Coordinates of C-alpha atoms in Angstrom, one line a residue:
M1 CA -136.9 103.1 1.0
R2 CA -140.2 104.0 -0.7
P3 CA -141.8 101.0 -2.3
G4 CA -142.8 103.0 -5.4
L5 CA -139.3 104.2 -6.0
L6 CA -138.1 100.6 -5.8
G7 CA -140.3 100.0 -8.8
L8 CA -139.1 103.1 -10.5
A9 CA -135.6 101.9 -10.2
A10 CA -136.5 98.7 -11.9
A11 CA -138.3 100.5 -14.6
A12 CA -135.3 102.7 -15.2
Q13 CA -133.2 99.6 -15.9
N14 CA -135.9 97.9 -18.1
M15 CA -136.2 95.3 -15.4
A16 CA -139.3 93.4 -14.2
V17 CA -140.8 95.4 -11.4
P18 CA -141.0 93.3 -8.2
A19 CA -144.5 92.5 -6.8
Q20 CA -143.7 94.3 -3.5
A21 CA -143.2 97.5 -5.5
G22 CA -146.9 97.9 -5.6
S23 CA -147.3 100.0 -2.4
R24 CA -151.1 99.9 -2.5
A25 CA -153.2 97.0 -4.0
G26 CA -150.8 95.9 -6.7
L27 CA -148.8 97.2 -9.6
I28 CA -150.7 98.2 -12.7
H29 CA -148.0 99.7 -14.9
A30 CA -144.4 101.0 -14.8
G31 CA -143.1 103.3 -17.6
R32 CA -140.0 105.2 -18.6
A33 CA -139.0 107.5 -21.4
V34 CA -135.5 108.9 -21.8
G35 CA -134.5 110.9 -24.9
A36 CA -134.7 114.3 -26.6
G37 CA -138.1 115.9 -26.6
L38 CA -140.1 112.8 -26.1
T39 CA -143.8 113.2 -25.5
G40 CA -146.3 110.8 -24.1
S41 CA -149.2 110.4 -21.7
Y42 CA -150.8 107.8 -19.4
T43 CA -154.6 107.5 -18.9
A44 CA -156.1 105.7 -15.9
T45 CA -158.6 102.9 -16.4
R46 CA -159.3 102.7 -12.7
R47 CA -158.6 104.8 -9.6
C48 CA -154.9 104.5 -9.0
A49 CA -151.9 106.1 -7.3
V50 CA -149.0 107.3 -9.5
E51 CA -145.4 108.1 -8.5
I52 CA -143.5 110.1 -11.0
A53 CA -139.7 111.0 -11.1
I54 CA -138.3 113.3 -13.8
V55 CA -135.0 114.7 -14.7
G56 CA -134.2 117.7 -17.0
A57 CA -131.6 117.7 -19.7
G58 CA -128.0 118.6 -19.0
A59 CA -126.0 121.5 -20.6
S60 CA -123.3 120.8 -23.1
G61 CA -119.6 121.6 -22.5
N62 CA -117.4 124.4 -23.9
D63 CA -114.7 123.2 -26.4
L64 CA -112.4 126.2 -26.1
S65 CA -112.3 127.4 -22.4
N66 CA -112.4 123.9 -20.8
T67 CA -115.6 124.5 -18.9
T68 CA -118.5 122.1 -18.8
G69 CA -122.2 121.7 -18.6
N70 CA -124.1 121.7 -15.3
G71 CA -126.3 118.7 -14.5
A72 CA -130.0 118.9 -14.7
G73 CA -132.4 119.2 -11.8
A74 CA -134.9 116.5 -10.8
S75 CA -138.4 116.4 -9.3
Y76 CA -140.7 113.7 -7.8
K77 CA -144.4 113.8 -7.3
S78 CA -147.1 111.4 -6.2
I79 CA -150.7 111.8 -7.5
I80 CA -154.1 110.1 -7.5
L81 CA -155.9 109.5 -10.8
N82 CA -159.6 108.7 -11.3
P83 CA -160.7 106.6 -14.3
G84 CA -160.3 108.6 -17.5
Q85 CA -157.9 111.1 -16.0
S86 CA -154.4 111.4 -17.5
F87 CA -151.0 113.1 -17.2
S88 CA -148.6 113.9 -20.0
W89 CA -145.0 114.8 -20.4
V90 CA -142.2 116.1 -22.6
T91 CA -138.6 115.3 -21.9
G92 CA -135.8 117.9 -22.1
V93 CA -133.3 118.2 -24.9
G94 CA -129.7 118.1 -24.0
G95 CA -127.6 121.2 -24.9
A96 CA -126.1 120.7 -28.4
Q97 CA -122.5 119.8 -28.9
P98 CA -120.6 123.0 -29.6
S99 CA -118.1 123.9 -32.2
N100 CA -115.5 126.4 -31.1
G101 CA -117.3 128.0 -28.4
N102 CA -119.7 127.9 -25.4
G103 CA -122.0 125.0 -24.9
A104 CA -125.8 125.4 -24.6
A105 CA -128.3 124.9 -21.8
G106 CA -130.5 121.9 -21.6
T107 CA -134.2 122.3 -21.6
D108 CA -136.7 121.3 -18.9
T109 CA -138.6 118.1 -18.6
V110 CA -142.3 119.0 -17.9
V111 CA -145.2 117.0 -16.6
T112 CA -148.8 118.3 -17.0
L113 CA -151.3 117.0 -14.5
P114 CA -155.1 116.4 -15.0
T115 CA -155.7 119.8 -13.4
G116 CA -153.6 121.5 -16.1
L117 CA -150.9 122.4 -13.5
T118 CA -147.4 121.4 -14.2
F119 CA -144.2 120.4 -12.4
R120 CA -140.8 120.3 -14.0
A121 CA -137.2 119.4 -13.7
E122 CA -135.0 122.3 -14.9
G123 CA -132.4 121.8 -17.6
G124 CA -128.7 122.3 -16.7
R125 CA -127.0 125.6 -17.5
Q126 CA -123.6 126.0 -19.2
R127 CA -121.0 126.4 -16.4
S128 CA -119.1 129.2 -18.2
V129 CA -122.4 131.2 -18.3
S130 CA -124.0 130.4 -14.9
A131 CA -122.9 129.0 -11.6
V132 CA -126.5 128.6 -10.5
A133 CA -127.6 125.0 -10.0
S134 CA -130.8 123.8 -11.7
T135 CA -133.5 122.1 -9.6
G136 CA -137.0 120.8 -9.6
V137 CA -140.0 123.1 -9.5
G138 CA -143.5 122.1 -8.2
G139 CA -142.8 118.6 -7.1
D140 CA -143.2 117.0 -3.7
I141 CA -139.4 116.5 -3.6
N142 CA -137.1 118.7 -5.7
R143 CA -133.4 118.1 -6.2
A144 CA -130.5 120.2 -7.6
G145 CA -128.1 119.2 -10.3
G146 CA -124.4 119.4 -9.8
L147 CA -122.3 122.2 -11.2
G148 CA -119.9 121.5 -14.0
A149 CA -116.2 122.0 -13.8
T150 CA -113.9 124.8 -14.7
G151 CA -110.4 123.8 -15.8
A152 CA -109.3 120.1 -16.0
T153 CA -111.2 119.1 -12.9
A154 CA -114.0 116.8 -11.9
G155 CA -117.7 117.9 -12.1
N156 CA -119.8 118.1 -9.0
A157 CA -122.4 115.5 -8.0
G158 CA -126.1 116.2 -8.2
E159 CA -128.1 116.2 -5.0
N160 CA -128.8 112.6 -4.2
G161 CA -128.3 111.9 -7.9
G162 CA -125.5 111.2 -10.4
D163 CA -121.8 111.8 -9.5
G164 CA -119.8 114.4 -11.4
G165 CA -117.5 113.1 -14.2
I166 CA -113.9 112.3 -13.2
S167 CA -111.3 114.5 -14.8
D168 CA -108.2 113.2 -16.5
G169 CA -106.3 116.1 -14.9
A170 CA -105.1 117.3 -18.3
T171 CA -107.3 118.8 -21.1
N172 CA -110.7 117.4 -20.1
A173 CA -113.1 119.1 -17.7
C174 CA -116.1 117.0 -16.7
G175 CA -119.8 117.7 -16.5
G176 CA -122.0 117.9 -13.4
G177 CA -124.2 115.0 -12.4
P178 CA -128.0 115.3 -12.5
G179 CA -130.1 115.6 -9.3
G180 CA -131.9 112.4 -8.4
F181 CA -133.3 110.1 -5.8
N182 CA -130.5 107.8 -5.0
D183 CA -131.4 108.0 -1.3
F184 CA -134.5 106.1 -2.4
A185 CA -133.3 104.2 -5.5
P186 CA -130.5 104.6 -8.0
L187 CA -132.1 106.0 -11.1
F188 CA -129.7 108.4 -12.9
A189 CA -126.4 108.4 -14.6
V190 CA -123.0 110.0 -13.7
G191 CA -121.7 113.2 -15.2
D192 CA -120.0 113.1 -18.5
C193 CA -116.2 113.2 -19.3
V194 CA -114.6 113.0 -22.7
T195 CA -111.6 110.7 -22.0
S196 CA -112.7 108.8 -25.1
Q197 CA -114.4 111.7 -26.9
L198 CA -117.9 110.2 -26.5
T199 CA -120.0 112.7 -28.4
T200 CA -123.3 111.1 -27.6
G201 CA -123.5 112.5 -24.0
I202 CA -124.8 110.6 -21.0
D203 CA -128.6 110.3 -20.6
P204 CA -130.5 111.3 -18.6
G205 CA -129.6 114.7 -17.4
A206 CA -125.8 114.7 -17.2
G207 CA -123.8 117.8 -18.0
G208 CA -121.5 117.5 -21.1
S209 CA -117.8 117.6 -20.7
G210 CA -115.5 120.4 -21.9
N211 CA -112.2 120.5 -23.7
T212 CA -109.6 123.0 -24.9
G213 CA -109.2 121.5 -28.4
G214 CA -112.0 123.3 -30.2
G215 CA -113.7 121.9 -33.3
G216 CA -116.4 120.0 -31.4
T217 CA -114.3 118.2 -28.8
A218 CA -116.8 118.9 -26.1
N219 CA -119.9 116.8 -25.5
R220 CA -123.6 117.4 -25.7
G221 CA -125.7 117.3 -22.5
G222 CA -127.7 114.3 -21.5
H223 CA -131.3 114.3 -22.6
G224 CA -134.1 114.4 -20.0
G225 CA -136.2 111.5 -18.7
I226 CA -139.3 110.4 -16.9
Y227 CA -140.0 107.3 -14.8
Y228 CA -143.4 106.5 -13.3
L229 CA -145.1 103.7 -11.4
V230 CA -148.9 103.1 -11.3
S231 CA -150.5 101.2 -8.5
A232 CA -154.1 100.2 -7.8
I233 CA -155.8 101.6 -4.7
R234 CA -157.5 99.1 -2.4
G235 CA -161.2 99.1 -2.6
S236 CA -161.2 101.0 -5.9

């Protein structure tokens, strides 16, 4: 298991990061941001190594045809920052809860590096519109989100990420899970299912569930997120 992603897992759960998580000369900072359209940045005060894991936003479900949102893609990248250099981010916005119709796609989570280049985790697509899985683009490791369900069936798991939602076998179709890095550390949530009509969605990156009842009985997609770990470099 990568030491950095051990720290990212702790950061994802708002836990204290273990000392051994600093894979270089010690941990400097661990950060997370999960929510709709959140922006932020980190500026290095010394030469450091940064590990970044991001997930896009999930699509919402359809409340008439019982199809669901696909889970978002995920991406991981490791970079070196010199003093004064920074990276910034904006998290994806989950597809809005529909009212009598199709759901909507989630938007990408995007990180901008000091060079001006970006890498991103794609937002999930609405399953009734697209059967193409979202993935990461430009990262060192890119992972695909799981497809949502059609009919009253379970959603599909994301690649090394969140499981798909579990169907009740009746009226509810369940969203796909986001891609992730559970082969390193468990960061991301499972796909959404509306057995209790939870209209808040599941963050980060889960596809929203669908229903045949109309009138807003499907759920929004989970918003995007970023998790990052900053470690000092020996001798710097």
